[in-house]
Amino acid sequence: MPNYYQPEIETASREQLLAWQNERLVKQVQHVWDNVPYYRQKMEEKGVTPADIKSVDDLHKLPFLTKADLRDAYPYGLMGKPLSDCVRIQSTSGTTGRRVVAFYTQHDIDLWEDCCARAIVAAGGTREDVVQVAYGYGLFTGGPGLNGGSHKVGCLTLPMSSGNTDRQLQFMVDLEATILCCTPSYAEYLAETIHEQGLRDKIELKAGIFGAEAWSEEMRRDIQNSLGIKAYDIYGLTETTGPGVAYECSEQTGMHINEDHFLAEIIDPETGEVLPEGEKGELVFTSLTKEAFPLLRYRTRDICVLSRKKCSCGRTHVKMSKPMGRSDDMLIVKGVNVFPSQIETVLLEQGYPANYQIIVDRINHSDKLEVLVEMAPDKFSDSLADIAEQEKTLVEALKNMLGIYAKVKIVSPKSITRSEGKAVRVIDKRKI
Ligand code: DLL
């Protein structure tokens, strides 16, 4: 059984990593030039040829790819291999426009599963573990990615998919699952149900690998306390394979990017200018090893910060901060940028659960922001005056965080729909 902690790669020196990246980049650019006419044309329009790309230092010369390009080229226009070499597709849910369909050769799947295996190992996983995969299976990359990674580590894998909460808990208890993989919002829901059903002492979980949506440090604390586990973040997107592009280690201070497969840049989302390490901006990925869907300089729209600070786990790969939400998740309310994650931080800091709904509307030509939040059990009160006081405190805390007024309504426990996959926190009525 291979060991998916790969110190020769994961703790490689910066020079060694750069050497791999340089070699792979040159090869990948040639592969794309030869096989993806859509991107070749973009390079030609910019006056760049493969001969101009000799190392990572030349990356900035390449054109960006955006979600709009993916739509333009849908479904087959960005493929780097003939269909006969491909064995799988995965796809996004298509909530923000046309679906993204990504293609994989068997080699692509192997490398993707290696990346997910590294994530499981970094969360303490070994072949002794029982991994409950409660991400959706099917077109969504979450289930298949972690499933494959878990097999590679040699864990006993429970391919639960998302939903059917009672069945999840039955298997979790009966098969003594030790690692739970799902969205953080579903982890919250499972934790809530575990407590309601008095199962807290019957579960053996030690770790969770949670991602696919933005979640705050406060939510991490909440889940860790309520399940008695360590909660690790995992990041990825369909366009770049799926989960496992980056994952957290024991330090829990950001996610190591699998730099031997993905080159990361941070750019200014307005100007496209590459920003120095430590500055906040849009994350851009170049896949160095993918064959079937080899995206170069793909703009993720996720806003984060990269850091090369030494990590206590020994891994040398660059770390990305938790994405602060996608640039297209960002709401502009009365001209002010509002990220749902900022609202979540305030609610959890004030002791409310992570069950909330953000409603934005435009009434009489003016934007209105409203936040519905469930009453916290330990703050429960029947007194309207008490509730009004609690709402007032939240309004003030939100104003401090966002700089604008948000109406707050405290609603009954369990009245906001729970999520089994990615939570839908925002209803923007201005777009309906
Ligand atoms: O969500 C892949 C995935 C599955 C990642 C399971 C982790 C775990 P998509 O459906 O294509 O793929 O959505 C990708 O989700 O651009 C981010 O905006 C967001 N996202 C993914 N992971 C995180 C995370 C999967 N850990 C989009 N924190 C990305 C915040 C995340 N946002």
Coordinates of C-alpha atoms and ligand atoms in Angstrom, one line a residue:
M1 CA 0.0 0.0 0.0
P2 CA 1.7 3.3 -1.0
N3 CA 1.9 5.9 1.6
Y4 CA 0.1 9.1 0.5
Y5 CA 2.1 11.3 2.7
Q6 CA 4.7 11.9 0.0
P7 CA 7.5 13.8 1.8
E8 CA 9.8 13.8 -1.2
I9 CA 7.1 15.9 -2.9
E10 CA 5.2 17.6 0.0
T11 CA 8.3 18.8 1.8
A12 CA 10.4 19.3 -1.3
S13 CA 12.6 22.4 -1.3
R14 CA 11.4 25.5 -3.1
E15 CA 14.2 25.0 -5.7
Q16 CA 13.0 21.4 -6.4
L17 CA 9.4 22.5 -6.6
L18 CA 10.3 25.3 -9.0
A19 CA 12.3 22.8 -11.2
W20 CA 9.3 20.5 -11.4
Q21 CA 7.0 23.4 -12.2
N22 CA 9.2 24.9 -14.9
E23 CA 9.5 21.6 -16.6
R24 CA 5.8 20.8 -16.4
L25 CA 4.7 24.2 -17.4
V26 CA 6.7 24.2 -20.6
K27 CA 5.3 20.8 -21.5
Q28 CA 1.8 21.7 -20.6
V29 CA 1.8 24.9 -22.7
Q30 CA 3.0 22.9 -25.7
H31 CA 0.3 20.3 -25.1
V32 CA -2.4 23.0 -25.0
W33 CA -1.0 24.8 -28.1
D34 CA -1.0 21.6 -30.0
N35 CA -4.4 20.3 -28.9
V36 CA -6.7 23.1 -27.8
P37 CA -7.3 25.5 -30.7
Y38 CA -9.5 27.7 -28.5
Y39 CA -6.6 28.6 -26.2
R40 CA -4.1 28.6 -29.0
Q41 CA -6.1 31.4 -30.7
K42 CA -6.1 33.3 -27.4
M43 CA -2.3 33.0 -27.3
E44 CA -2.0 34.1 -30.9
E45 CA -4.1 37.1 -30.2
K46 CA -1.7 38.0 -27.4
G47 CA 1.3 37.3 -29.7
V48 CA 2.6 34.5 -27.4
T49 CA 3.9 31.1 -28.6
P50 CA 5.2 28.2 -26.5
A51 CA 8.7 29.4 -27.2
D52 CA 8.0 32.4 -25.0
I53 CA 7.2 30.3 -22.0
K54 CA 10.5 28.9 -20.6
S55 CA 9.7 29.0 -16.9
V56 CA 7.2 30.0 -14.3
D57 CA 8.6 33.6 -14.6
D58 CA 6.9 33.7 -18.0
L59 CA 3.5 32.7 -16.8
H60 CA 2.2 36.2 -16.8
K61 CA 2.6 36.3 -20.6
L62 CA -0.2 33.8 -21.1
P63 CA -3.8 34.9 -21.5
F64 CA -6.4 34.3 -18.7
L65 CA -9.2 31.8 -19.1
T66 CA -12.5 32.8 -17.5
K67 CA -15.8 31.1 -16.8
A68 CA -17.1 33.0 -19.9
D69 CA -14.5 31.1 -22.0
L70 CA -15.7 27.8 -20.5
R71 CA -19.3 28.8 -21.5
D72 CA -18.1 29.8 -25.0
A73 CA -16.2 26.6 -25.5
Y74 CA -18.9 24.4 -24.0
P75 CA -18.9 21.4 -24.1
Y76 CA -15.9 20.2 -26.0
G77 CA -13.9 23.3 -27.0
L78 CA -11.2 23.1 -24.3
M79 CA -10.4 19.4 -24.4
G80 CA -6.8 18.5 -24.7
K81 CA -7.4 14.9 -25.5
P82 CA -9.7 13.1 -28.0
L83 CA -12.9 11.8 -26.5
S84 CA -11.7 8.2 -27.0
D85 CA -8.9 8.9 -24.4
C86 CA -11.4 10.3 -21.8
V87 CA -13.1 8.0 -19.3
R88 CA -15.2 10.4 -17.1
I89 CA -16.9 13.8 -16.9
Q90 CA -17.8 15.7 -13.8
S91 CA -19.9 18.9 -13.7
T92 CA -20.9 21.9 -11.7
S93 CA -24.5 22.4 -10.5
G94 CA -24.8 25.3 -13.0
T95 CA -26.4 27.6 -10.5
T96 CA -24.5 30.6 -11.9
G97 CA -25.1 30.0 -15.6
R98 CA -24.4 27.2 -17.9
R99 CA -22.9 24.1 -16.4
V100 CA -19.1 23.5 -16.5
V101 CA -18.3 20.1 -17.8
A102 CA -14.8 18.8 -17.0
F103 CA -13.2 15.8 -18.7
Y104 CA -10.8 13.3 -17.3
T105 CA -8.4 10.6 -18.7
Q106 CA -7.7 7.7 -16.4
H107 CA -4.4 9.4 -15.6
D108 CA -6.2 12.6 -14.6
I109 CA -8.4 10.6 -12.2
D110 CA -5.4 8.9 -10.7
L111 CA -3.7 12.3 -10.0
W112 CA -6.9 13.8 -8.7
E113 CA -7.4 10.9 -6.3
D114 CA -3.7 11.2 -5.2
C115 CA -4.4 14.8 -4.3
C116 CA -7.5 13.8 -2.2
A117 CA -5.5 11.0 -0.6
R118 CA -2.9 13.6 0.5
A119 CA -5.8 15.6 2.1
I120 CA -7.0 12.6 4.0
V121 CA -3.5 11.7 5.2
A122 CA -3.0 15.4 6.3
A123 CA -6.2 15.1 8.4
G124 CA -4.7 12.1 10.2
G125 CA -6.2 9.4 8.0
T126 CA -4.6 5.9 7.7
R127 CA -5.7 2.5 6.4
E128 CA -7.2 1.9 9.9
D129 CA -9.8 4.6 9.3
V130 CA -13.4 4.4 8.3
V131 CA -14.2 7.3 6.0
Q132 CA -17.8 8.4 5.6
V133 CA -18.1 10.3 2.4
A134 CA -21.3 12.4 2.7
Y135 CA -20.6 14.7 -0.2
G136 CA -22.9 14.2 -3.2
Y137 CA -21.9 11.6 -5.7
G138 CA -22.7 11.7 -9.4
L139 CA -21.8 14.8 -11.4
F140 CA -20.6 16.7 -8.3
T141 CA -16.9 16.2 -7.7
G142 CA -17.0 16.0 -3.9
G143 CA -18.2 12.4 -3.5
P144 CA -16.1 10.8 -6.3
G145 CA -12.9 12.7 -5.3
L146 CA -12.9 11.9 -1.6
N147 CA -14.1 8.4 -2.4
G148 CA -11.1 7.8 -4.7
G149 CA -8.7 9.4 -2.2
S150 CA -10.0 7.3 0.6
H151 CA -9.5 4.1 -1.4
K152 CA -5.9 5.1 -2.2
V153 CA -5.2 5.6 1.5
G154 CA -6.7 2.2 2.1
C155 CA -9.4 3.4 4.4
L156 CA -12.7 1.6 4.6
T157 CA -14.9 3.9 2.6
L158 CA -18.6 4.5 3.2
P159 CA -19.9 5.9 -0.1
M160 CA -23.0 7.5 1.5
S161 CA -23.5 10.5 -0.8
S162 CA -25.4 13.5 0.8
G163 CA -28.8 13.4 2.4
N164 CA -30.8 10.7 4.2
T165 CA -29.6 12.0 7.5
D166 CA -31.0 9.1 9.6
R167 CA -29.2 6.6 7.5
Q168 CA -26.0 8.6 7.7
L169 CA -26.1 8.5 11.5
Q170 CA -27.0 4.8 11.6
F171 CA -23.9 4.0 9.5
M172 CA -21.7 6.5 11.4
V173 CA -22.6 4.7 14.7
D174 CA -22.8 1.1 13.5
L175 CA -19.6 1.2 11.4
E176 CA -17.8 3.5 13.7
A177 CA -16.8 6.0 11.1
T178 CA -13.7 8.0 12.1
I179 CA -13.5 10.6 9.4
L180 CA -16.5 12.5 8.0
C181 CA -16.3 14.2 4.6
C182 CA -19.1 16.6 3.6
T183 CA -19.9 20.3 3.3
P184 CA -19.5 22.3 6.5
S185 CA -23.2 23.2 6.4
Y186 CA -24.1 19.5 6.3
A187 CA -21.7 18.8 9.1
E188 CA -23.5 21.3 11.2
Y189 CA -26.8 19.7 10.4
L190 CA -25.5 16.2 11.2
A191 CA -24.0 17.5 14.5
E192 CA -27.4 19.1 15.4
T193 CA -29.2 15.8 14.7
I194 CA -26.6 13.8 16.6
H195 CA -27.3 15.9 19.7
E196 CA -31.0 15.8 19.2
Q197 CA -30.9 12.0 19.0
G198 CA -28.6 11.6 22.0
L199 CA -25.9 9.9 19.8
R200 CA -22.9 12.1 20.9
D201 CA -21.4 9.3 23.0
K202 CA -21.9 6.7 20.3
I203 CA -19.9 8.2 17.6
E204 CA -16.2 7.6 17.0
L205 CA -15.4 10.5 14.7
K206 CA -12.0 12.1 15.1
A207 CA -11.7 14.3 12.0
G208 CA -13.8 16.0 9.4
I209 CA -12.8 17.1 5.9
F210 CA -15.1 19.9 5.0
G211 CA -15.2 22.1 2.0
A212 CA -17.0 23.1 -1.3
E213 CA -18.4 26.3 0.3
A214 CA -17.1 29.2 2.3
W215 CA -17.1 28.6 6.1
S216 CA -15.8 30.7 8.8
E217 CA -13.3 30.0 11.7
E218 CA -16.3 30.4 14.1
M219 CA -18.1 27.7 12.2
R220 CA -15.0 25.5 12.5
R221 CA -15.0 26.0 16.3
D222 CA -18.7 25.2 16.5
I223 CA -18.4 22.0 14.6
Q224 CA -15.2 20.9 16.4
N225 CA -16.8 21.5 19.8
S226 CA -20.1 19.9 19.0
L227 CA -18.6 16.7 17.4
G228 CA -15.4 16.5 19.4
I229 CA -13.3 16.3 16.2
K230 CA -10.7 18.3 14.3
A231 CA -12.3 20.0 11.3
Y232 CA -10.0 20.3 8.2
D233 CA -10.7 22.5 5.3
I234 CA -10.4 21.2 1.7
Y235 CA -10.6 23.3 -1.5
G236 CA -11.1 22.7 -5.2
L237 CA -13.3 23.4 -8.1
T238 CA -14.6 21.3 -11.0
E239 CA -12.6 23.2 -13.5
T240 CA -9.3 22.1 -11.9
T241 CA -10.4 18.5 -11.1
G242 CA -12.5 18.9 -7.9
P243 CA -11.6 18.7 -4.2
G244 CA -7.9 18.2 -3.3
V245 CA -6.4 21.2 -5.1
A246 CA -5.6 22.4 -1.6
Y247 CA -6.1 20.9 1.9
E248 CA -5.3 21.7 5.5
C249 CA -2.8 20.0 7.7
S250 CA -2.6 19.8 11.5
E251 CA -1.7 23.4 11.8
Q252 CA -5.2 24.5 10.5
T253 CA -3.9 27.8 9.3
G254 CA -4.7 27.7 5.6
M255 CA -4.6 25.0 2.9
H256 CA -1.4 23.7 1.2
I257 CA -1.9 23.8 -2.6
N258 CA -0.7 20.7 -4.4
E259 CA 1.9 22.8 -6.2
D260 CA 3.4 19.9 -8.1
H261 CA 0.0 19.8 -10.0
F262 CA -1.3 23.4 -9.7
L263 CA 0.4 26.7 -10.1
A264 CA -1.3 29.4 -8.1
E265 CA -1.2 33.2 -8.7
I266 CA -3.1 36.0 -7.0
I267 CA -4.2 38.8 -9.3
D268 CA -6.0 42.1 -8.9
P269 CA -9.5 41.2 -10.0
E270 CA -10.0 44.6 -11.6
T271 CA -6.7 45.0 -13.5
G272 CA -5.5 41.4 -13.9
E273 CA -2.1 42.5 -12.5
V274 CA -0.2 39.7 -10.6
L275 CA 0.0 40.7 -6.9
P276 CA 2.9 39.8 -4.6
E277 CA 2.7 37.1 -1.9
G278 CA 0.6 38.1 1.0
E279 CA -1.8 40.4 -0.9
K280 CA -5.5 39.6 -1.1
G281 CA -6.8 39.0 -4.6
E282 CA -8.3 36.6 -7.1
L283 CA -6.9 33.1 -7.2
V284 CA -5.7 31.9 -10.6
F285 CA -4.7 28.3 -11.4
T286 CA -2.7 26.7 -14.1
S287 CA -2.9 23.0 -14.1
L288 CA 0.5 21.5 -14.7
T289 CA -0.3 17.8 -15.2
K290 CA -3.9 17.5 -16.4
E291 CA -4.3 15.9 -19.8
A292 CA -8.0 16.1 -20.8
F293 CA -9.0 19.5 -19.4
P294 CA -5.7 21.4 -19.1
L295 CA -6.7 24.9 -18.1
L296 CA -4.0 27.6 -18.2
R297 CA -4.4 30.7 -16.0
Y298 CA -8.0 30.0 -15.0
R299 CA -9.6 32.7 -13.0
T300 CA -11.4 31.1 -10.1
R301 CA -13.1 34.2 -8.9
D302 CA -12.2 33.1 -5.4
I303 CA -10.7 35.8 -3.3
C304 CA -7.9 34.8 -0.9
V305 CA -4.2 35.3 0.2
L306 CA -1.2 33.1 -0.4
S307 CA 1.5 32.5 2.1
R308 CA 4.9 30.8 2.1
K309 CA 5.4 31.0 5.8
K310 CA 7.1 27.9 7.2
C311 CA 4.5 25.4 8.4
S312 CA 4.9 23.3 11.5
C313 CA 3.7 20.2 9.6
G314 CA 6.9 20.3 7.5
R315 CA 5.0 20.7 4.2
T316 CA 6.6 23.3 1.9
H317 CA 3.8 23.8 -0.5
V318 CA 2.3 27.3 -0.5
K319 CA -0.8 27.9 1.6
M320 CA -4.0 29.6 0.6
S321 CA -6.2 31.3 3.1
K322 CA -9.8 30.3 3.4
P323 CA -11.5 31.9 0.4
M324 CA -13.4 34.9 1.6
G325 CA -16.2 33.9 -0.8
R326 CA -16.3 34.1 -4.5
S327 CA -16.0 37.5 -6.1
D328 CA -19.4 36.7 -7.6
D329 CA -20.8 35.7 -4.1
M330 CA -20.0 39.2 -3.1
L331 CA -23.2 41.3 -2.7
I332 CA -23.1 45.0 -3.4
V333 CA -25.6 46.5 -1.1
K334 CA -26.0 50.3 -1.2
G335 CA -22.6 50.4 -3.0
V336 CA -20.9 48.5 -0.2
N337 CA -19.2 45.1 -0.7
V338 CA -20.8 42.5 1.5
F339 CA -19.6 38.9 1.8
P340 CA -22.0 36.3 3.3
S341 CA -19.0 35.0 5.3
Q342 CA -18.8 38.3 7.2
I343 CA -22.4 38.0 8.3
E344 CA -21.8 34.4 9.4
T345 CA -18.8 35.5 11.5
V346 CA -20.9 38.1 13.3
L347 CA -23.8 35.6 14.0
L348 CA -21.5 32.9 15.3
E349 CA -19.4 35.3 17.4
Q350 CA -22.6 36.5 19.0
G351 CA -23.5 32.9 19.9
Y352 CA -26.1 32.2 17.2
P353 CA -26.2 29.0 15.1
A354 CA -24.9 28.9 11.5
N355 CA -28.5 28.7 10.2
Y356 CA -29.2 31.9 8.6
Q357 CA -30.6 33.4 5.4
I358 CA -29.6 36.7 3.8
I359 CA -32.3 38.5 1.8
V360 CA -31.5 41.4 -0.4
D361 CA -34.2 43.4 -2.1
R362 CA -34.6 46.8 -3.8
I363 CA -37.5 48.8 -2.4
N364 CA -38.2 52.4 -3.6
H365 CA -34.9 52.5 -5.5
S366 CA -32.9 51.6 -2.3
D367 CA -31.2 48.4 -1.4
K368 CA -32.4 46.5 1.7
L369 CA -30.5 43.9 3.5
E370 CA -32.2 41.5 5.9
V371 CA -30.7 38.7 7.9
L372 CA -32.9 35.9 9.3
V373 CA -31.2 34.0 12.1
E374 CA -32.5 31.2 14.2
M375 CA -32.9 31.7 17.9
A376 CA -30.0 30.1 19.8
P377 CA -31.3 27.5 22.4
D378 CA -29.4 29.1 25.3
K379 CA -30.8 32.6 24.4
F380 CA -34.3 31.3 24.1
S381 CA -37.0 33.7 25.3
D382 CA -40.7 34.2 24.9
S383 CA -40.5 37.9 25.7
L384 CA -40.9 40.1 22.6
A385 CA -38.8 42.8 24.4
D386 CA -36.0 40.3 24.9
I387 CA -36.0 39.3 21.3
A388 CA -36.1 42.9 20.2
E389 CA -33.1 43.5 22.4
Q390 CA -31.2 40.6 20.9
E391 CA -32.0 41.8 17.4
K392 CA -30.7 45.3 18.2
T393 CA -27.4 43.8 19.5
L394 CA -27.0 41.9 16.2
V395 CA -27.9 45.0 14.1
E396 CA -25.1 46.9 15.9
A397 CA -22.6 44.1 15.5
L398 CA -23.4 43.7 11.8
K399 CA -23.1 47.5 11.3
N400 CA -19.6 47.3 12.8
M401 CA -18.6 44.6 10.5
L402 CA -20.3 45.7 7.3
G403 CA -20.6 49.4 7.7
I404 CA -24.2 49.4 6.7
Y405 CA -27.6 48.7 8.4
A406 CA -29.0 45.3 8.1
K407 CA -32.4 44.4 9.4
V408 CA -32.3 41.4 11.7
K409 CA -35.1 39.0 12.4
I410 CA -34.7 36.2 14.9
V411 CA -36.8 33.2 13.9
S412 CA -37.8 30.0 15.6
P413 CA -35.3 27.2 15.9
K414 CA -35.2 24.8 12.9
S415 CA -37.3 27.1 10.8
I416 CA -34.6 27.7 8.2
T417 CA -34.1 24.9 5.7
R418 CA -31.1 22.8 6.4
S419 CA -28.6 22.0 3.7
E420 CA -27.3 18.5 2.7
G421 CA -24.9 19.9 0.2
K422 CA -23.8 23.5 -0.5
A423 CA -25.9 25.8 1.5
V424 CA -27.9 28.5 -0.3
R425 CA -27.6 31.4 2.1
V426 CA -28.5 34.3 -0.1
I427 CA -31.8 35.2 -1.8
D428 CA -31.1 38.3 -3.9
K429 CA -34.6 39.4 -5.0
R430 CA -33.0 42.1 -7.1
K431 CA -32.0 39.4 -9.6
I432 CA -35.4 37.6 -9.6
Ligands
DLL1 O1 -17.0 22.4 -4.6 C1 -15.2 20.9 -5.2 C2 -15.1 20.5 -3.8 C3 -15.8 19.4 -3.4 C4 -14.3 21.2 -3.0 C5 -15.7 19.0 -2.1 C6 -14.1 20.7 -1.7 C7 -14.8 19.6 -1.2 P1 -17.5 23.3 -7.5 O2 -18.8 22.8 -7.3 O3 -17.0 23.5 -8.9 O4 -16.4 22.3 -6.8 O5 -17.3 24.6 -6.7 C8 -16.1 25.3 -6.6 O6 -16.7 26.2 -4.5 O7 -14.6 28.0 -6.7 C9 -15.2 28.0 -4.3 O8 -15.9 29.2 -4.6 C10 -16.1 27.1 -3.5 N1 -15.2 26.3 -2.6 C11 -14.7 25.0 -2.8 N2 -14.1 24.6 -1.7 C12 -14.1 25.7 -0.8 C13 -13.6 25.9 0.5 C14 -16.3 22.0 -5.5 N3 -12.9 25.0 1.2 C15 -16.2 26.5 -5.8 N4 -13.9 27.1 1.1 C16 -14.9 27.2 -5.6 C17 -14.6 28.1 0.4 C18 -14.9 26.7 -1.4 N5 -15.1 27.9 -0.8

